[in-house]
PDB file of C-alpha atoms in Angstrom:
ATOM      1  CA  UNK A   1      28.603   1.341 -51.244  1.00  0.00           C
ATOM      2  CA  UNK A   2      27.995  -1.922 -50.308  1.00  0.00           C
ATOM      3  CA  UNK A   3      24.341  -2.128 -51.031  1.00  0.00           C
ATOM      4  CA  UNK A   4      24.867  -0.817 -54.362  1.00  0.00           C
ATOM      5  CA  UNK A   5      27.613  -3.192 -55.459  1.00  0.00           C
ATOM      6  CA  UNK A   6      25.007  -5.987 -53.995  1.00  0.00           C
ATOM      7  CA  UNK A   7      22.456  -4.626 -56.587  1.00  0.00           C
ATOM      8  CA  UNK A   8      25.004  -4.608 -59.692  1.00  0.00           C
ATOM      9  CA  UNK A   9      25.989  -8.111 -58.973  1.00  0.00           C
ATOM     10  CA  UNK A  10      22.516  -9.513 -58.417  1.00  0.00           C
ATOM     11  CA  UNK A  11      21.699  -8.232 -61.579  1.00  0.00           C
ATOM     12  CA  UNK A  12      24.442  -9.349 -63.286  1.00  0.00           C
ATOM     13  CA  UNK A  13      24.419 -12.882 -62.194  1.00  0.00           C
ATOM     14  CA  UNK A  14      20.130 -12.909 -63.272  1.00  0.00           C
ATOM     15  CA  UNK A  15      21.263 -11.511 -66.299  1.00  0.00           C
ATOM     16  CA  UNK A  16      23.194 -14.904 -66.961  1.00  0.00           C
ATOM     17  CA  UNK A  17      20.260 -16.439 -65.767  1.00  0.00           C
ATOM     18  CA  UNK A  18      21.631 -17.632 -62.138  1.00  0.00           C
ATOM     19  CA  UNK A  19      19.154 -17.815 -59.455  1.00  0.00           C
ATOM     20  CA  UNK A  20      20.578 -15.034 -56.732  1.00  0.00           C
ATOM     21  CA  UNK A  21      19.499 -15.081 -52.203  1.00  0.00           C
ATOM     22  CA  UNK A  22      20.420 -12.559 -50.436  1.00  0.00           C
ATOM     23  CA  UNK A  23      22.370 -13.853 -47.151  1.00  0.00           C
ATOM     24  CA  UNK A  24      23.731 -12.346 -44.370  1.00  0.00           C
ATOM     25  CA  UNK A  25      22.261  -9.165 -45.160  1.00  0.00           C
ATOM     26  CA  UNK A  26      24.528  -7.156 -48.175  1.00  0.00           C
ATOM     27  CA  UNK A  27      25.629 -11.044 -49.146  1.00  0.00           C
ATOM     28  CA  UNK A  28      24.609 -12.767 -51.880  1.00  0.00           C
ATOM     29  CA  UNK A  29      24.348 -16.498 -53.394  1.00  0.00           C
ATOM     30  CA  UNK A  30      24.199 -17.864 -56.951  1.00  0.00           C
ATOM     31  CA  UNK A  31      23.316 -21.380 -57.895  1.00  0.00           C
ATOM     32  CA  UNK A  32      23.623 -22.448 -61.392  1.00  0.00           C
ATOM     33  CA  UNK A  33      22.688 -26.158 -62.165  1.00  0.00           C
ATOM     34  CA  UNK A  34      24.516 -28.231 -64.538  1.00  0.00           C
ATOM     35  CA  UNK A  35      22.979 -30.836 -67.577  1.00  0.00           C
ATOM     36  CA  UNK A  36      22.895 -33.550 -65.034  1.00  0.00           C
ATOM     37  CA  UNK A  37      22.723 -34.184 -61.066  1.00  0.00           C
ATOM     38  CA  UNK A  38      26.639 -34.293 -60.022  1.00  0.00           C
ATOM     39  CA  UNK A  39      28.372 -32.382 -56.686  1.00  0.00           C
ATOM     40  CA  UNK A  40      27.932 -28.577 -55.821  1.00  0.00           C
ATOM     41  CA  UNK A  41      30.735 -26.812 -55.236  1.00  0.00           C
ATOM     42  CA  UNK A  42      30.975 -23.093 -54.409  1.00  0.00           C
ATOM     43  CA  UNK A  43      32.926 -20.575 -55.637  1.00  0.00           C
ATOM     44  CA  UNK A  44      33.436 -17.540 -53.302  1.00  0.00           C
ATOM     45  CA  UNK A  45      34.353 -13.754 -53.301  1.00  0.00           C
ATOM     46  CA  UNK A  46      34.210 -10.912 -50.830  1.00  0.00           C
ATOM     47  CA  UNK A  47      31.850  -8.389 -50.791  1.00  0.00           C
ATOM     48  CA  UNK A  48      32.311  -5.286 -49.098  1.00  0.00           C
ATOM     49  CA  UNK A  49      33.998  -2.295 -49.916  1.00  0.00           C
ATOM     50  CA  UNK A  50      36.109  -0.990 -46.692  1.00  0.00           C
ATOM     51  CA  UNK A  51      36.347   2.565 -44.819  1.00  0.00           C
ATOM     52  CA  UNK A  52      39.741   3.653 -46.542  1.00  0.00           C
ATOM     53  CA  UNK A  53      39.893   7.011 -48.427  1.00  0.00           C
ATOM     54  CA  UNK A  54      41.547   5.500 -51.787  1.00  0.00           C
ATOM     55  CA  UNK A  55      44.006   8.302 -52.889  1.00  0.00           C
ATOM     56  CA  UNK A  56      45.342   7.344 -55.964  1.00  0.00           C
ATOM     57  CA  UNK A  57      44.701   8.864 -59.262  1.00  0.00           C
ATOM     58  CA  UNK A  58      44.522   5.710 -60.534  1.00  0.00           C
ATOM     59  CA  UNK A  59      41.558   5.230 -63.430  1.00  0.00           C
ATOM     60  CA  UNK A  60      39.758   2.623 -61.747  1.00  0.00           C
ATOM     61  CA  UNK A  61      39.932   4.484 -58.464  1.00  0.00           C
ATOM     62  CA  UNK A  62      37.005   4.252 -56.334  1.00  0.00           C
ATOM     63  CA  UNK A  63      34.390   6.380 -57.179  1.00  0.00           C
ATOM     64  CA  UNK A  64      32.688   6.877 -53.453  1.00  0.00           C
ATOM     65  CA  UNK A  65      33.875   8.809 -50.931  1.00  0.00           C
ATOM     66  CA  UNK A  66      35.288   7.252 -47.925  1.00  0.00           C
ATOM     67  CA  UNK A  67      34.926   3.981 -49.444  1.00  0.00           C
ATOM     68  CA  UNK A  68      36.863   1.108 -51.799  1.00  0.00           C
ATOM     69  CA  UNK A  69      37.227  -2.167 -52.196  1.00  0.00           C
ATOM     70  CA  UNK A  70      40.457  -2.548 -51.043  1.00  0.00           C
ATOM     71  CA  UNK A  71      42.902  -5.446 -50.981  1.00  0.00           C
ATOM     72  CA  UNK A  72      41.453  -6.937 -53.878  1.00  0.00           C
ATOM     73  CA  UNK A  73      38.076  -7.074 -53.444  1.00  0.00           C
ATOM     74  CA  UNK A  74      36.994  -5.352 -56.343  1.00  0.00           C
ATOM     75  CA  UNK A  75      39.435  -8.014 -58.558  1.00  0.00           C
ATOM     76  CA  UNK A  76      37.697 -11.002 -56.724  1.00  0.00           C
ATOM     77  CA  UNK A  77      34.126 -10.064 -57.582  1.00  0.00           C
ATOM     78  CA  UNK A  78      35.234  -9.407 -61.090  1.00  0.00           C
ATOM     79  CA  UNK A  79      37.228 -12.406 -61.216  1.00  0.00           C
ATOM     80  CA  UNK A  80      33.977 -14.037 -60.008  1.00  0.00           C
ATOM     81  CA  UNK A  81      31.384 -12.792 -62.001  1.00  0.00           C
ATOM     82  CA  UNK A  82      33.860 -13.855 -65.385  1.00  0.00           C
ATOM     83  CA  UNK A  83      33.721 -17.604 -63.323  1.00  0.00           C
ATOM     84  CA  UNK A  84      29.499 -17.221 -62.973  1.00  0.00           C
ATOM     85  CA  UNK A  85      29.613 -16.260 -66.735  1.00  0.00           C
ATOM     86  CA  UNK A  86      31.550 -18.719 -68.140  1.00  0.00           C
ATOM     87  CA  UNK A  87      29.875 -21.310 -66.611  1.00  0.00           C
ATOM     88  CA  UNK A  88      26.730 -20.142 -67.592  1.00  0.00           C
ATOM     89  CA  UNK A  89      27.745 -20.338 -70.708  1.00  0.00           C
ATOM     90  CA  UNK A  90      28.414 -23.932 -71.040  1.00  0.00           C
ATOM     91  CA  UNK A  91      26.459 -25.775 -68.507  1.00  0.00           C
ATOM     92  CA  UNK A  92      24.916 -28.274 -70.697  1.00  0.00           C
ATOM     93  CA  UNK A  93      28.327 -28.646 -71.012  1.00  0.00           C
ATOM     94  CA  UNK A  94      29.018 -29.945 -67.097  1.00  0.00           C
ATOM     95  CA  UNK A  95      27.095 -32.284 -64.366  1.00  0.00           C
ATOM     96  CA  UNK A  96      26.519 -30.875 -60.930  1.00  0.00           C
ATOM     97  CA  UNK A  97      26.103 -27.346 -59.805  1.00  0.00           C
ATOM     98  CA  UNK A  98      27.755 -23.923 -58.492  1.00  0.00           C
ATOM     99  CA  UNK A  99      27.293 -21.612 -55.862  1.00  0.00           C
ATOM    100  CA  UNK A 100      28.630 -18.262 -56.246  1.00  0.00           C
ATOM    101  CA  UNK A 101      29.128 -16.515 -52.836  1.00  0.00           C
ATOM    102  CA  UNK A 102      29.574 -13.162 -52.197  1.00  0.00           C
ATOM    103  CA  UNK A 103      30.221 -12.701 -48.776  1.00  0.00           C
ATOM    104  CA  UNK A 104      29.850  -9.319 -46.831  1.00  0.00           C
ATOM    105  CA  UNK A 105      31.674  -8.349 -44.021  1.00  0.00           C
ATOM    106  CA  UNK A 106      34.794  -9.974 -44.742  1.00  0.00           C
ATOM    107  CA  UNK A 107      37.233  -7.749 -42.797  1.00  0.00           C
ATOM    108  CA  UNK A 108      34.585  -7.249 -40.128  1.00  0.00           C
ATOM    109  CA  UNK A 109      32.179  -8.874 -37.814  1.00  0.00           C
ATOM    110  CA  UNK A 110      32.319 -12.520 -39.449  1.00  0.00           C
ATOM    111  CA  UNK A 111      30.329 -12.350 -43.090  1.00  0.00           C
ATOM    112  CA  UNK A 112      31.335 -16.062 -43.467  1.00  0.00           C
ATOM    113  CA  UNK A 113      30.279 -17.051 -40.318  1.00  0.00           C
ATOM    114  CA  UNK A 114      25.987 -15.191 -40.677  1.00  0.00           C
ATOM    115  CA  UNK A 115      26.428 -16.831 -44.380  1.00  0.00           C
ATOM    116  CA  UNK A 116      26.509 -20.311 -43.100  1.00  0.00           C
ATOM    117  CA  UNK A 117      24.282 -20.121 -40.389  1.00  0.00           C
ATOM    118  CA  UNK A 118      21.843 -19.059 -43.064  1.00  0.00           C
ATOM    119  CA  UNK A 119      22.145 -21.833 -44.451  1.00  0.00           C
ATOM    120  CA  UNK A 120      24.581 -21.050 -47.566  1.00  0.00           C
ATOM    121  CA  UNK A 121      26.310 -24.549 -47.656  1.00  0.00           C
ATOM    122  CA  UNK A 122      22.705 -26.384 -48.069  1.00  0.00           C
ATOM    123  CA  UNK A 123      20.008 -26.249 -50.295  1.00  0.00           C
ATOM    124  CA  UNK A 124      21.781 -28.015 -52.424  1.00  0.00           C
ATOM    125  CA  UNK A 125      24.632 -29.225 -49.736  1.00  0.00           C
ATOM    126  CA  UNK A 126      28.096 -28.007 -51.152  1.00  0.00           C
ATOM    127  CA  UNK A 127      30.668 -30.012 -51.212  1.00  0.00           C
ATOM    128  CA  UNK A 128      33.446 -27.747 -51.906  1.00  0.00           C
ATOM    129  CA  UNK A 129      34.107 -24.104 -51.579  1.00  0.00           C
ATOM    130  CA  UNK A 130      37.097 -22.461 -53.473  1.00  0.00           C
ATOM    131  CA  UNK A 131      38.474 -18.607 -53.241  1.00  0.00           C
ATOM    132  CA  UNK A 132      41.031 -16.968 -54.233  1.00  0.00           C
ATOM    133  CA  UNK A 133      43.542 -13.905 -52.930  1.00  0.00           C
ATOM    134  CA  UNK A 134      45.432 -11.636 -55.503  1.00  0.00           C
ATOM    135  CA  UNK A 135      48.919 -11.790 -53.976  1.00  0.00           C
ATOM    136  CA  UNK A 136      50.713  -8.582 -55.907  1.00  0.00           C
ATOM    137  CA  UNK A 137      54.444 -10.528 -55.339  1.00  0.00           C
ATOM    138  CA  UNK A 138      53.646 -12.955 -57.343  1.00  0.00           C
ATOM    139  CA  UNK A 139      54.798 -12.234 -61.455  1.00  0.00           C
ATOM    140  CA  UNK A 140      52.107 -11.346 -63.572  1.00  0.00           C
ATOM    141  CA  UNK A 141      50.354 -14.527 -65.209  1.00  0.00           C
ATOM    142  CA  UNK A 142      51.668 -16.873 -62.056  1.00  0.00           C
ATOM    143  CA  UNK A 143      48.930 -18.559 -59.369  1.00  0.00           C
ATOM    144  CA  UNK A 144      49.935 -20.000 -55.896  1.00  0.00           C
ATOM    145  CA  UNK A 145      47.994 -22.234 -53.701  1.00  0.00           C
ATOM    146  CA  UNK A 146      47.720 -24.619 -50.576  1.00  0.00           C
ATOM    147  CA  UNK A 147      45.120 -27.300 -49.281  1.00  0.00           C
ATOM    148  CA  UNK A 148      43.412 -26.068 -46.106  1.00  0.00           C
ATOM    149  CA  UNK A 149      42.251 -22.963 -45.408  1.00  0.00           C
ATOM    150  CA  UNK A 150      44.577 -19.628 -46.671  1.00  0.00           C
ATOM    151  CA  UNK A 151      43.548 -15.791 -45.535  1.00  0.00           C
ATOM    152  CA  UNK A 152      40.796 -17.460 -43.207  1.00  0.00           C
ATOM    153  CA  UNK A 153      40.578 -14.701 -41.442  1.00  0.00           C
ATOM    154  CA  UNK A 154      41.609 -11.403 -39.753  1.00  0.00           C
ATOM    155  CA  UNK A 155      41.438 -10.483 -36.220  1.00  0.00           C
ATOM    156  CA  UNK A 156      43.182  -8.429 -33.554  1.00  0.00           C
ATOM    157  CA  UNK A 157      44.196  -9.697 -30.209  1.00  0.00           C
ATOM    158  CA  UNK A 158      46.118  -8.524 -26.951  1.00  0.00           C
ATOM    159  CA  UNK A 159      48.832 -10.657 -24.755  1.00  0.00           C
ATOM    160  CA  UNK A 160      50.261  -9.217 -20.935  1.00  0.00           C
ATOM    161  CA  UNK A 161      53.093 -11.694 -20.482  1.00  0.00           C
ATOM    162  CA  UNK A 162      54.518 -11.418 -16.626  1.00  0.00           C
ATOM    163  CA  UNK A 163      56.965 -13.526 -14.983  1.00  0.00           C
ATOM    164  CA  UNK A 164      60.788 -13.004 -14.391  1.00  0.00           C
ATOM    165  CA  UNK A 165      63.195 -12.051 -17.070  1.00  0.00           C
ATOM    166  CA  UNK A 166      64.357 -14.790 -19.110  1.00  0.00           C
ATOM    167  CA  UNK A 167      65.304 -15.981 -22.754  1.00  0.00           C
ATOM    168  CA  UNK A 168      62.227 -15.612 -24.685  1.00  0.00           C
TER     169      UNK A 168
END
């Protein structure tokens, strides 16, 4: 699944005439240039689709067995791709450039992590990298956000506390 949504989004972002890398093997990375030299900042998305049986009968339900792009992931390359369009669409409009990253491996083994030691952030250096979360509490038409990193990163970890009883 993840291979082929690699493929559609490739082509999409060529389509709007944005040079795409692969990184980090499924992952992918966009640069657009502006009029003029300026920063880079990068815009980023998740990838991969993860090993959940969607059972919904929902229209936009996934499509491939054993497979969807859960938590979001599925809004955040969308929301993405709108981003990559739009500002294809006007950059003699805008200084600078964008990278669009589409990072695989999100909820896994570090897809982040294999995009920047491949060099993601350089060639041209980014200055700043921006993503987003769909947070379903919020009302419809409302945005949140924070400085610093948000949703970093998942992870599972075990703790054997011994010692005397106490107040804890």
């Amino acid at each position: 699944a993840e291979i082929r949504t690699a493929k559609i989004v490739r082509g999409t972002m060529e389509q709007m005439g944005i040079e795409v890398t692969s990184c980090a093997g499924t992952g992918l990375v966009g640069v657009l240039y502006g009029a003029g030299e300026g920063r880079c900042v990068a815009l980023r998305a998740e990838l991969d689709a993860l090993p959940i049986q969607e059972k919904t009968d929902a229209s936009f339900s996934s499509q491939n067995e054993g497979f969807m792009h859960a938590c979001g992931h599925d809004l955040h390359m969308a929301a993405l791709l709108a981003a990559a369009q739009m500002l294809s669409r006007t950059r003699r409009q805008w200084n600078g450039c964008v990278k669009f990253f589409f990072q695989p491996d999100e909820e896994g083994e570090g897809g982040a992590a294999r995009m920047i030691a491949e060099g993601c952030l350089e060639r041209p250096h980014v200055d700043a990298v921006f993503g987003m979360h769909v947070l379903p509490k919020l009302p419809e038409g409302a945005a949140a956000f924070c400085f610093g990193p948000s949703f970093a990163a998942s992870d599972t970890f075990q703790i054997r506390v011994t010692g005397r009883a106490c107040h804890g």
